[in-house]
Amino acid sequence: MLALVAGAFARQADAPRDPASLFASDCASCHHADDPHAPSPDTLRGRSPQAIVDALTSGSMRYQGLSLSGAERRALAEYLTGRKLRGSITGAVTG
């Protein structure tokens, strides 16, 4: 767990990863699988971008979200929903 958190801080200084490749490498194994607890990409598309950022910062996906920068959380939320977030949001700029 400590290595995951340390990696998250190191990565925040780097440029954000492409959201499509980020989803494919870090998320799809559960969200494309038969895991009944992980909503499918179609279900995620129906959620708001803010709801996805909230899940990655303080909700059910907060531990997975630790390895993402704020820009990556925001890009992933916008990629999954197909909608843009306006302004600065909680969790999009904090680590």
Rosetta silent file (secondary structure, phi, psi, omega in degrees, C-alpha in Angstrom):
SEQUENCE: MLALVAGAFARQADAPRDPASLFASDCASCHHADDPHAPSPDTLRGRSPQAIVDALTSGSMRYQGLSLSGAERRALAEYLTGRKLRGSITGAVTG
SCORE:     score description
SCORE:     0.000 S_00000001
   1 L     0.000  -42.026  179.358    0.000    0.000    0.000 S_00000001
   2 H   -61.884  -39.530  178.251    2.817    2.382    0.846 S_00000001
   3 H   -63.930  -36.683  178.908    4.430    1.740   -2.544 S_00000001
   4 H   -63.540  -44.536  179.698    1.109    2.538   -4.239 S_00000001
   5 H   -66.856  -43.093  178.786    0.872    5.882   -2.434 S_00000001
   6 H   -62.082  -40.248  177.397    4.535    6.716   -3.144 S_00000001
   7 H   -63.554  -35.398  179.236    3.984    5.901   -6.824 S_00000001
   8 H   -64.511  -43.326  179.280    0.968    8.204   -6.872 S_00000001
   9 H   -66.821  -39.042  179.020    3.011   11.162   -5.604 S_00000001
  10 H   -65.541  -39.604 -176.739    5.810   10.468   -8.087 S_00000001
  11 H   -71.388  -28.422 -178.181    3.370   10.204  -10.986 S_00000001
  12 H   -60.297  -26.228  177.908    1.633   13.495  -10.192 S_00000001
  13 L   -77.535  -20.954  179.752    4.736   15.315  -11.389 S_00000001
  14 L   -81.554  166.803  174.483    4.543   13.456  -14.711 S_00000001
  15 L   -68.544  145.643  179.326    2.183   14.263  -17.572 S_00000001
  16 L   -63.600  146.694  177.257   -1.211   12.581  -17.263 S_00000001
  17 L   -77.421  155.176  176.759   -1.674    9.321  -19.112 S_00000001
  18 L   -60.087  130.244 -174.949   -4.125    9.018  -21.998 S_00000001
  19 H   -63.597  -33.299  178.892   -7.538    8.149  -20.469 S_00000001
  20 H   -66.155  -44.234  178.822   -8.305    5.377  -22.984 S_00000001
  21 H   -72.581  -31.898  175.874   -5.035    3.585  -22.288 S_00000001
  22 H   -62.271  -46.990  178.461   -5.403    4.307  -18.572 S_00000001
  23 H   -62.984  -44.137 -179.237   -8.820    2.630  -18.531 S_00000001
  24 H   -61.846  -40.028 -175.586   -7.524   -0.306  -20.587 S_00000001
  25 H   -85.734  -33.292 -172.030   -4.529   -0.893  -18.328 S_00000001
  26 H  -110.122  -19.078 -170.558   -5.927   -0.067  -14.880 S_00000001
  27 H  -121.146  -34.949 -170.948   -9.711   -0.436  -14.992 S_00000001
  28 H   -62.276  -28.519 -178.043  -10.935   -2.733  -17.754 S_00000001
  29 H   -59.644  -29.682  176.126   -9.920   -5.971  -16.040 S_00000001
  30 H   -99.464  -41.283 -173.949  -12.788   -5.442  -13.582 S_00000001
  31 H   -79.394  -11.276  173.071  -15.126   -3.130  -15.507 S_00000001
  32 L  -106.958   -4.601 -176.539  -15.184   -5.335  -18.633 S_00000001
  33 L   -91.678 -173.419 -179.490  -15.248   -8.586  -16.674 S_00000001
  34 L   -91.454   25.726  178.437  -18.079  -10.427  -15.024 S_00000001
  35 L   -71.916  114.626 -176.642  -17.432   -8.775  -11.660 S_00000001
  36 L   -68.459  -15.484 -179.595  -20.920   -8.022  -10.313 S_00000001
  37 L   -89.862  -13.793 -177.615  -19.544   -5.199   -8.131 S_00000001
  38 L  -105.245  116.355  179.200  -17.897   -3.287  -10.988 S_00000001
  39 L   -64.366  147.396  179.528  -20.254   -1.382  -13.290 S_00000001
  40 L   -71.797  163.336  176.060  -19.745   -1.860  -17.009 S_00000001
  41 H   -56.743  -34.226  177.863  -18.469    0.975  -19.216 S_00000001
  42 H   -64.622  -39.568  177.781  -22.057    1.448  -20.475 S_00000001
  43 H   -67.783  -42.343  178.443  -23.262    1.934  -16.905 S_00000001
  44 H   -62.259  -34.418  179.994  -20.403    4.331  -16.158 S_00000001
  45 H   -60.931  -28.885  179.998  -21.309    6.328  -19.280 S_00000001
  46 L   -81.664   -7.193  178.869  -24.680    7.098  -17.671 S_00000001
  47 L   -88.953  164.521  178.030  -23.086    8.620  -14.579 S_00000001
  48 L   -81.970  152.816  175.593  -21.959   12.189  -14.239 S_00000001
  49 H   -57.438  -37.497  179.450  -18.256   13.024  -14.528 S_00000001
  50 H   -63.124  -38.580  179.130  -18.422   14.435  -10.983 S_00000001
  51 H   -63.223  -37.173  179.146  -19.781   11.108   -9.668 S_00000001
  52 H   -70.797  -42.768  176.773  -16.809    9.262  -11.174 S_00000001
  53 H   -61.992  -41.711  178.388  -14.294   11.737   -9.734 S_00000001
  54 H   -61.003  -42.158  178.876  -16.035   11.435   -6.362 S_00000001
  55 H   -62.960  -37.126 -178.598  -15.789    7.632   -6.497 S_00000001
  56 H   -78.521  -17.565 -178.181  -12.067    7.903   -7.304 S_00000001
  57 H  -104.500  -40.379 -175.206  -11.332   10.394   -4.530 S_00000001
  58 L  -138.790    1.630 -177.329  -13.574    9.506   -1.588 S_00000001
  59 L  -103.324 -149.887 -173.439  -15.917    6.747   -2.707 S_00000001
  60 L   -65.102  -19.546 -178.773  -15.724    3.065   -3.463 S_00000001
  61 L  -107.466   18.817 -175.073  -12.753    3.469   -5.840 S_00000001
  62 H   -61.897  -34.799  179.531  -10.665    5.740   -3.575 S_00000001
  63 H   -71.994  -36.519  175.008   -7.851    3.212   -3.140 S_00000001
  64 H   -69.305  -33.458  179.713   -7.593    2.676   -6.894 S_00000001
  65 H   -71.266  -16.390  178.861   -7.733    6.446   -7.357 S_00000001
  66 L   -60.063  -30.803 -177.402   -4.670    6.956   -5.153 S_00000001
  67 L   -83.348   -0.501 -178.086   -2.413    6.008   -8.046 S_00000001
  68 L  -105.457  144.052  172.355   -3.978    8.660  -10.318 S_00000001
  69 L   -76.640  166.682  176.285   -3.148   12.328  -10.524 S_00000001
  70 H   -59.061  -40.422  178.973   -5.984   14.844  -10.327 S_00000001
  71 H   -65.209  -36.347  178.732   -5.680   15.450  -14.071 S_00000001
  72 H   -69.574  -39.355  176.670   -5.914   11.707  -14.734 S_00000001
  73 H   -60.861  -45.672 -179.327   -9.047   11.361  -12.580 S_00000001
  74 H   -63.921  -47.179 -179.835  -10.662   14.228  -14.437 S_00000001
  75 H   -61.919  -40.335  178.883   -9.630   12.917  -17.873 S_00000001
  76 H   -64.613  -43.212  178.379  -10.863    9.432  -17.012 S_00000001
  77 H   -62.000  -42.997  179.457  -14.230   10.788  -15.819 S_00000001
  78 H   -68.690  -38.505  177.999  -14.645   12.833  -18.995 S_00000001
  79 H   -63.304  -46.784 -175.982  -13.574    9.902  -21.178 S_00000001
  80 H   -68.553  -36.038 -176.544  -15.989    7.470  -19.540 S_00000001
  81 H   -93.882  -19.657 -176.110  -19.008    9.783  -19.598 S_00000001
  82 L    74.902   14.086 -179.086  -18.328   11.628  -22.827 S_00000001
  83 L  -127.321  147.732 -179.396  -19.015   14.894  -20.998 S_00000001
  84 L   -88.895  145.338  170.342  -16.698   17.691  -19.881 S_00000001
  85 L   -89.095  142.351  177.532  -16.365   18.941  -16.339 S_00000001
  86 L  -103.483  139.827  176.424  -16.495   22.678  -15.916 S_00000001
  87 L    70.872 -173.752  178.186  -14.187   24.524  -13.582 S_00000001
  88 L   -89.570  133.318 -178.923  -11.994   23.080  -10.900 S_00000001
  89 L  -118.775  156.175  176.227  -13.541   20.270   -8.930 S_00000001
  90 L   -62.756  132.487  179.864  -12.616   18.637   -5.651 S_00000001
  91 L    92.087  -19.691  179.358  -10.367   15.691   -6.329 S_00000001
  92 L   -84.342  -22.899 -178.828   -9.362   16.834   -9.788 S_00000001
  93 L  -116.840  -12.416  179.284   -6.554   18.993   -8.473 S_00000001
  94 L  -100.554  153.351 -176.610   -5.753   17.371   -5.135 S_00000001
  95 L   -93.704    0.000    0.000   -3.783   14.188   -4.733 S_00000001
